[in-house]
Amino acid sequence: MYPTGQQISFHATPLAVQDPSKMMLVDPKETNGGGISQAEFALFTSNRIQSDLEAMGIKLKQHEDSLKFLKAQKNKLDESILDLQVHMSKLHQSGTPRSESNDTSLQGEDITEQILRHANSAAGVLSHVQSRHSSQASQLNSIKGVVGVVAKLGKVNDENLSQVLSDYLGTRSMLALVCKDYNSVKGLESYDSHGKIDRNGGLHGLGSSIGRTIEGHFDAISLENLRPYIGQYIAGDPQRRLNLLKPKLPNGEYPPGFLGFAVNLIQIDPAYLLCVTSYGYGLRETLFYSLFSRLQVYKTRADMISALPCISDGAVSLDGGILRTGGILTLGSSDEGNVRFAKPTASQTMNNFSEAERQMKELRQKKEKTLEDIKRAQVLRDHAVYNFGKKKDEFVRFLAQSSSTNMSQ
């Protein structure tokens, strides 16, 4: 097929680069019958180099995508480490994590006493029955599907945060009854033929049996009917905190004093983290996401106000500042008699701190491995860029030589 005495070698690997200036070109008048012309050979060489460039370009894109993915993974790990550092700092502030402390803040029993002070509320009646007649309470159909009172379903490490979240929600929401589904809500109250409340049925009948009358309105929440959070969770977090996008100021920086989202600063009993609803959701992504959404928490009012450009779903500060959705500021002093969230016990705090240390070690190991992967990916990408540039230069030289040869004919 080729002219006698002329051997042309083609390399299959795209890494091999031939200098077109050293290639033997055949005079179109000397094809020796059956040989290829110079134009045909030029076309063949051009197609081969372009094919090599295309394959190398695809390989380069793969390396760049891999590098981009690894860098994004590293950024996520950085954010998780930062979140965990903030969490561990709060555990330190809430008391000595490695020993029992003389903490006088509210514990679970104190919260029950606070609720019982609201004797004629639905939560007061429920808590009275559960604390005084716990064995019978579990058998009562009217309260069988009740998970609990909002105030008792979460705990907060910081006393100031507990107070401001209580002020934000208000007593009515803190005393709301949380039920598994709408049928459980219906069991709390029944009506006569005229639509009036039957005082002998549901929770009202239970109140009457202990000499209490439920006064005014009360809220009942059906977990099944809440719109849950749909998204990712913080990797490796046993509390299944939500992986929410941190706020950023117009200049791209994080606002100073930002401590996190209220929904993630609530500590939930492990029994309520999963499968509280038939769809498998827990209390964080249903109840507390519904109550707080993306409510931001700041260290001071000044921090909160300076972060206004990046606040969409309200914010609170540890010194009592409250900014509601729509830009409404709540002024005045806190009502310290309000029902508040309890604080975890010293032993719970110690366990949480130990778990946080384990997570931190794991995250740092993952980050170290990711950094090594990034280095390897960077080397591969740089090598691919070099080979691509070399092949591109070969193609440019070939085109220049072909053009020169054509002009001289």
CSV table of N, CA and C in Angstrom, one decimal, residues 168-249:
chain,number,residue,atom,x,y,z
A,168,TYR,N,-39.5,33.6,71.5
A,168,TYR,CA,-39.8,33.6,70.1
A,168,TYR,C,-41.1,32.8,69.8
A,169,LEU,N,-41.1,31.6,70.4
A,169,LEU,CA,-42.3,30.7,70.2
A,169,LEU,C,-43.5,31.2,70.9
A,170,GLY,N,-43.3,31.7,72.1
A,170,GLY,CA,-44.5,32.1,73.0
A,170,GLY,C,-45.0,30.9,73.8
A,171,THR,N,-45.7,31.2,74.9
A,171,THR,CA,-46.2,30.1,75.8
A,171,THR,C,-47.1,29.2,75.1
A,172,ARG,N,-48.0,29.7,74.2
A,172,ARG,CA,-49.0,28.8,73.5
A,172,ARG,C,-48.3,27.7,72.7
A,173,SER,N,-47.2,28.1,72.0
A,173,SER,CA,-46.5,27.1,71.1
A,173,SER,C,-45.7,26.2,72.0
A,174,MET,N,-45.1,26.7,73.1
A,174,MET,CA,-44.3,25.9,74.0
A,174,MET,C,-45.1,24.8,74.6
A,175,LEU,N,-46.4,25.1,74.8
A,175,LEU,CA,-47.3,24.2,75.5
A,175,LEU,C,-48.2,23.4,74.5
A,176,ALA,N,-47.9,23.5,73.2
A,176,ALA,CA,-48.6,22.8,72.2
A,176,ALA,C,-48.4,21.3,72.4
A,177,LEU,N,-49.5,20.5,72.1
A,177,LEU,CA,-49.4,19.1,72.2
A,177,LEU,C,-49.0,18.5,70.8
A,178,VAL,N,-48.0,17.6,70.8
A,178,VAL,CA,-47.5,17.0,69.6
A,178,VAL,C,-48.1,15.6,69.4
A,179,CYS,N,-48.8,15.4,68.3
A,179,CYS,CA,-49.4,14.1,68.1
A,179,CYS,C,-48.8,13.4,66.9
A,180,LYS,N,-48.9,12.1,66.8
A,180,LYS,CA,-48.3,11.3,65.7
A,180,LYS,C,-49.0,11.6,64.4
A,181,ASP,N,-50.4,11.7,64.4
A,181,ASP,CA,-51.1,11.9,63.2
A,181,ASP,C,-52.5,12.6,63.5
A,182,TYR,N,-53.2,12.8,62.5
A,182,TYR,CA,-54.5,13.6,62.7
A,182,TYR,C,-55.5,12.9,63.5
A,183,ASN,N,-55.5,11.5,63.4
A,183,ASN,CA,-56.5,10.8,64.2
A,183,ASN,C,-56.2,11.0,65.7
A,184,SER,N,-54.9,11.1,66.0
A,184,SER,CA,-54.6,11.4,67.4
A,184,SER,C,-55.0,12.7,67.9
A,185,VAL,N,-54.9,13.7,66.9
A,185,VAL,CA,-55.4,15.1,67.2
A,185,VAL,C,-56.9,15.0,67.5
A,186,LYS,N,-57.7,14.3,66.6
A,186,LYS,CA,-59.1,14.2,66.7
A,186,LYS,C,-59.5,13.6,68.1
A,187,GLY,N,-58.7,12.7,68.6
A,187,GLY,CA,-59.0,12.0,69.9
A,187,GLY,C,-58.9,13.0,71.1
A,188,LEU,N,-58.3,14.1,70.9
A,188,LEU,CA,-58.2,15.1,72.0
A,188,LEU,C,-59.5,15.8,72.3
A,189,GLU,N,-60.3,15.9,71.3
A,189,GLU,CA,-61.5,16.8,71.5
A,189,GLU,C,-62.7,16.2,70.7
A,190,SER,N,-63.9,16.2,71.3
A,190,SER,CA,-65.1,15.8,70.6
A,190,SER,C,-66.2,16.8,70.8
A,191,TYR,N,-67.2,16.7,69.9
A,191,TYR,CA,-68.2,17.8,69.9
A,191,TYR,C,-69.6,17.2,69.9
A,192,ASP,N,-70.6,18.0,70.4
A,192,ASP,CA,-72.0,17.5,70.4
A,192,ASP,C,-72.6,17.8,69.1
A,193,SER,N,-73.9,17.5,69.0
A,193,SER,CA,-74.6,17.7,67.7
A,193,SER,C,-74.7,19.1,67.2
A,194,HIS,N,-74.5,20.1,68.2
A,194,HIS,CA,-74.5,21.5,67.8
A,194,HIS,C,-73.1,22.1,67.6
A,195,GLY,N,-72.1,21.2,67.6
A,195,GLY,CA,-70.7,21.7,67.3
A,195,GLY,C,-70.0,22.2,68.5
A,196,LYS,N,-70.6,22.1,69.7
A,196,LYS,CA,-70.0,22.6,70.9
A,196,LYS,C,-69.1,21.5,71.5
A,197,ILE,N,-68.1,21.9,72.2
A,197,ILE,CA,-67.1,21.0,72.8
A,197,ILE,C,-67.8,20.1,73.9
A,198,ASP,N,-67.6,18.8,73.8
A,198,ASP,CA,-68.1,17.9,74.7
A,198,ASP,C,-67.1,17.8,75.9
A,199,ARG,N,-67.5,18.4,77.0
A,199,ARG,CA,-66.6,18.5,78.2
A,199,ARG,C,-66.3,17.1,78.8
A,200,ASN,N,-67.1,16.1,78.4
A,200,ASN,CA,-66.9,14.8,79.0
A,200,ASN,C,-66.1,13.9,78.1
A,201,GLY,N,-65.7,14.4,77.0
A,201,GLY,CA,-65.0,13.6,76.0
A,201,GLY,C,-63.5,14.0,75.8
A,202,GLY,N,-62.7,13.2,75.3
A,202,GLY,CA,-61.3,13.5,75.0
A,202,GLY,C,-60.5,14.0,76.2
A,203,LEU,N,-59.6,15.0,75.9
A,203,LEU,CA,-58.8,15.5,76.9
A,203,LEU,C,-59.6,16.3,77.9
A,204,HIS,N,-60.7,16.9,77.5
A,204,HIS,CA,-61.6,17.7,78.4
A,204,HIS,C,-62.2,16.8,79.4
A,205,GLY,N,-62.6,15.6,79.0
A,205,GLY,CA,-63.1,14.6,80.0
A,205,GLY,C,-62.1,14.1,81.0
A,206,LEU,N,-60.8,14.0,80.5
A,206,LEU,CA,-59.7,13.6,81.3
A,206,LEU,C,-59.5,14.7,82.4
A,207,GLY,N,-59.6,16.0,82.0
A,207,GLY,CA,-59.4,17.1,82.9
A,207,GLY,C,-60.5,17.1,83.9
A,208,SER,N,-61.7,16.9,83.5
A,208,SER,CA,-62.8,16.8,84.5
A,208,SER,C,-62.7,15.7,85.5
A,209,SER,N,-62.1,14.6,85.1
A,209,SER,CA,-61.9,13.5,86.1
A,209,SER,C,-60.9,13.8,87.2
A,210,ILE,N,-60.0,14.8,86.9
A,210,ILE,CA,-59.0,15.2,88.0
A,210,ILE,C,-59.4,16.6,88.5
A,211,GLY,N,-60.6,17.1,88.2
A,211,GLY,CA,-61.0,18.4,88.8
A,211,GLY,C,-60.5,19.6,88.1
A,212,ARG,N,-60.1,19.4,86.8
A,212,ARG,CA,-59.5,20.5,86.0
A,212,ARG,C,-60.4,20.8,84.8
A,213,THR,N,-60.5,22.1,84.5
A,213,THR,CA,-61.2,22.5,83.3
A,213,THR,C,-60.2,23.2,82.3
A,214,ILE,N,-60.1,22.7,81.1
A,214,ILE,CA,-59.2,23.3,80.1
A,214,ILE,C,-59.8,24.6,79.6
A,215,GLU,N,-59.1,25.7,79.8
A,215,GLU,CA,-59.6,27.0,79.5
A,215,GLU,C,-58.9,27.5,78.2
A,216,GLY,N,-59.7,28.2,77.4
A,216,GLY,CA,-59.1,28.9,76.2
A,216,GLY,C,-58.7,27.9,75.1
A,217,HIS,N,-58.0,28.4,74.2
A,217,HIS,CA,-57.6,27.5,73.1
A,217,HIS,C,-56.3,26.8,73.4
A,218,PHE,N,-56.0,25.8,72.7
A,218,PHE,CA,-54.6,25.1,72.8
A,218,PHE,C,-54.3,24.6,71.4
A,219,ASP,N,-53.0,24.5,71.1
A,219,ASP,CA,-52.6,24.0,69.8
A,219,ASP,C,-52.3,22.5,69.9
A,220,ALA,N,-52.6,21.8,68.8
A,220,ALA,CA,-52.3,20.4,68.7
A,220,ALA,C,-51.6,20.2,67.3
A,221,ILE,N,-50.5,19.6,67.3
A,221,ILE,CA,-49.7,19.5,66.1
A,221,ILE,C,-49.7,18.0,65.6
A,222,SER,N,-50.1,17.8,64.4
A,222,SER,CA,-50.1,16.5,63.8
A,222,SER,C,-48.8,16.3,63.0
A,223,LEU,N,-47.8,15.5,63.4
A,223,LEU,CA,-46.6,15.3,62.7
A,223,LEU,C,-46.7,14.9,61.3
A,224,GLU,N,-47.7,14.0,61.1
A,224,GLU,CA,-47.9,13.5,59.7
A,224,GLU,C,-48.3,14.5,58.7
A,225,ASN,N,-48.9,15.6,59.2
A,225,ASN,CA,-49.4,16.6,58.3
A,225,ASN,C,-48.5,17.8,58.2
A,226,LEU,N,-47.3,17.8,58.8
A,226,LEU,CA,-46.4,18.9,58.7
A,226,LEU,C,-45.5,18.6,57.4
A,227,ARG,N,-45.1,19.7,56.8
A,227,ARG,CA,-44.3,19.6,55.6
A,227,ARG,C,-42.8,19.4,56.1
A,228,PRO,N,-42.2,18.3,55.9
A,228,PRO,CA,-40.9,18.1,56.5
A,228,PRO,C,-39.8,18.7,55.7
A,229,TYR,N,-38.6,18.8,56.4
A,229,TYR,CA,-37.4,19.3,55.7
A,229,TYR,C,-37.0,18.2,54.7
A,230,ILE,N,-36.7,18.6,53.5
A,230,ILE,CA,-36.3,17.6,52.4
A,230,ILE,C,-34.9,18.1,52.0
A,231,GLY,N,-33.9,17.4,52.4
A,231,GLY,CA,-32.5,17.8,52.1
A,231,GLY,C,-31.5,16.9,52.8
A,232,GLN,N,-30.3,17.3,52.8
A,232,GLN,CA,-29.2,16.5,53.4
A,232,GLN,C,-29.0,16.7,54.9
A,233,TYR,N,-28.4,15.8,55.5
A,233,TYR,CA,-28.1,15.9,57.0
A,233,TYR,C,-26.5,16.1,57.1
A,234,ILE,N,-26.1,16.7,58.2
A,234,ILE,CA,-24.7,16.8,58.5
A,234,ILE,C,-24.1,15.4,58.6
A,235,ALA,N,-23.1,15.1,57.8
A,235,ALA,CA,-22.5,13.8,57.7
A,235,ALA,C,-22.0,13.3,59.1
A,236,GLY,N,-22.4,12.1,59.5
A,236,GLY,CA,-21.8,11.5,60.7
A,236,GLY,C,-22.4,12.0,62.0
A,237,ASP,N,-23.4,12.9,61.9
A,237,ASP,CA,-23.9,13.5,63.1
A,237,ASP,C,-25.0,12.6,63.7
A,238,PRO,N,-24.8,12.0,64.9
A,238,PRO,CA,-25.9,11.2,65.5
A,238,PRO,C,-27.1,11.9,65.8
A,239,GLN,N,-27.1,13.3,66.0
A,239,GLN,CA,-28.3,14.0,66.2
A,239,GLN,C,-29.0,14.4,64.9
A,240,ARG,N,-28.5,14.0,63.8
A,240,ARG,CA,-29.1,14.2,62.5
A,240,ARG,C,-29.5,15.7,62.3
A,241,ARG,N,-28.5,16.5,62.5
A,241,ARG,CA,-28.7,17.9,62.3
A,241,ARG,C,-28.8,18.2,60.8
A,242,LEU,N,-29.6,19.2,60.4
A,242,LEU,CA,-29.9,19.5,59.0
A,242,LEU,C,-28.7,20.2,58.4
A,243,ASN,N,-28.3,19.9,57.2
A,243,ASN,CA,-27.2,20.5,56.5
A,243,ASN,C,-27.8,21.7,55.7
A,244,LEU,N,-28.0,22.8,56.5
A,244,LEU,CA,-28.5,24.0,55.9
A,244,LEU,C,-27.4,24.9,55.4
A,245,LEU,N,-27.7,25.7,54.3
A,245,LEU,CA,-26.7,26.6,53.8
A,245,LEU,C,-26.5,27.8,54.7
A,246,LYS,N,-25.2,28.0,55.1
A,246,LYS,CA,-25.0,29.1,56.0
A,246,LYS,C,-25.2,30.4,55.3
A,247,PRO,N,-25.7,31.4,56.1
A,247,PRO,CA,-25.9,32.8,55.5
A,247,PRO,C,-24.6,33.4,55.1
A,248,LYS,N,-24.6,34.2,54.0
A,248,LYS,CA,-23.5,35.0,53.6
A,248,LYS,C,-23.9,36.5,53.3
A,249,LEU,N,-23.0,37.4,53.7
A,249,LEU,CA,-23.3,38.8,53.4
A,249,LEU,C,-23.0,39.1,52.0
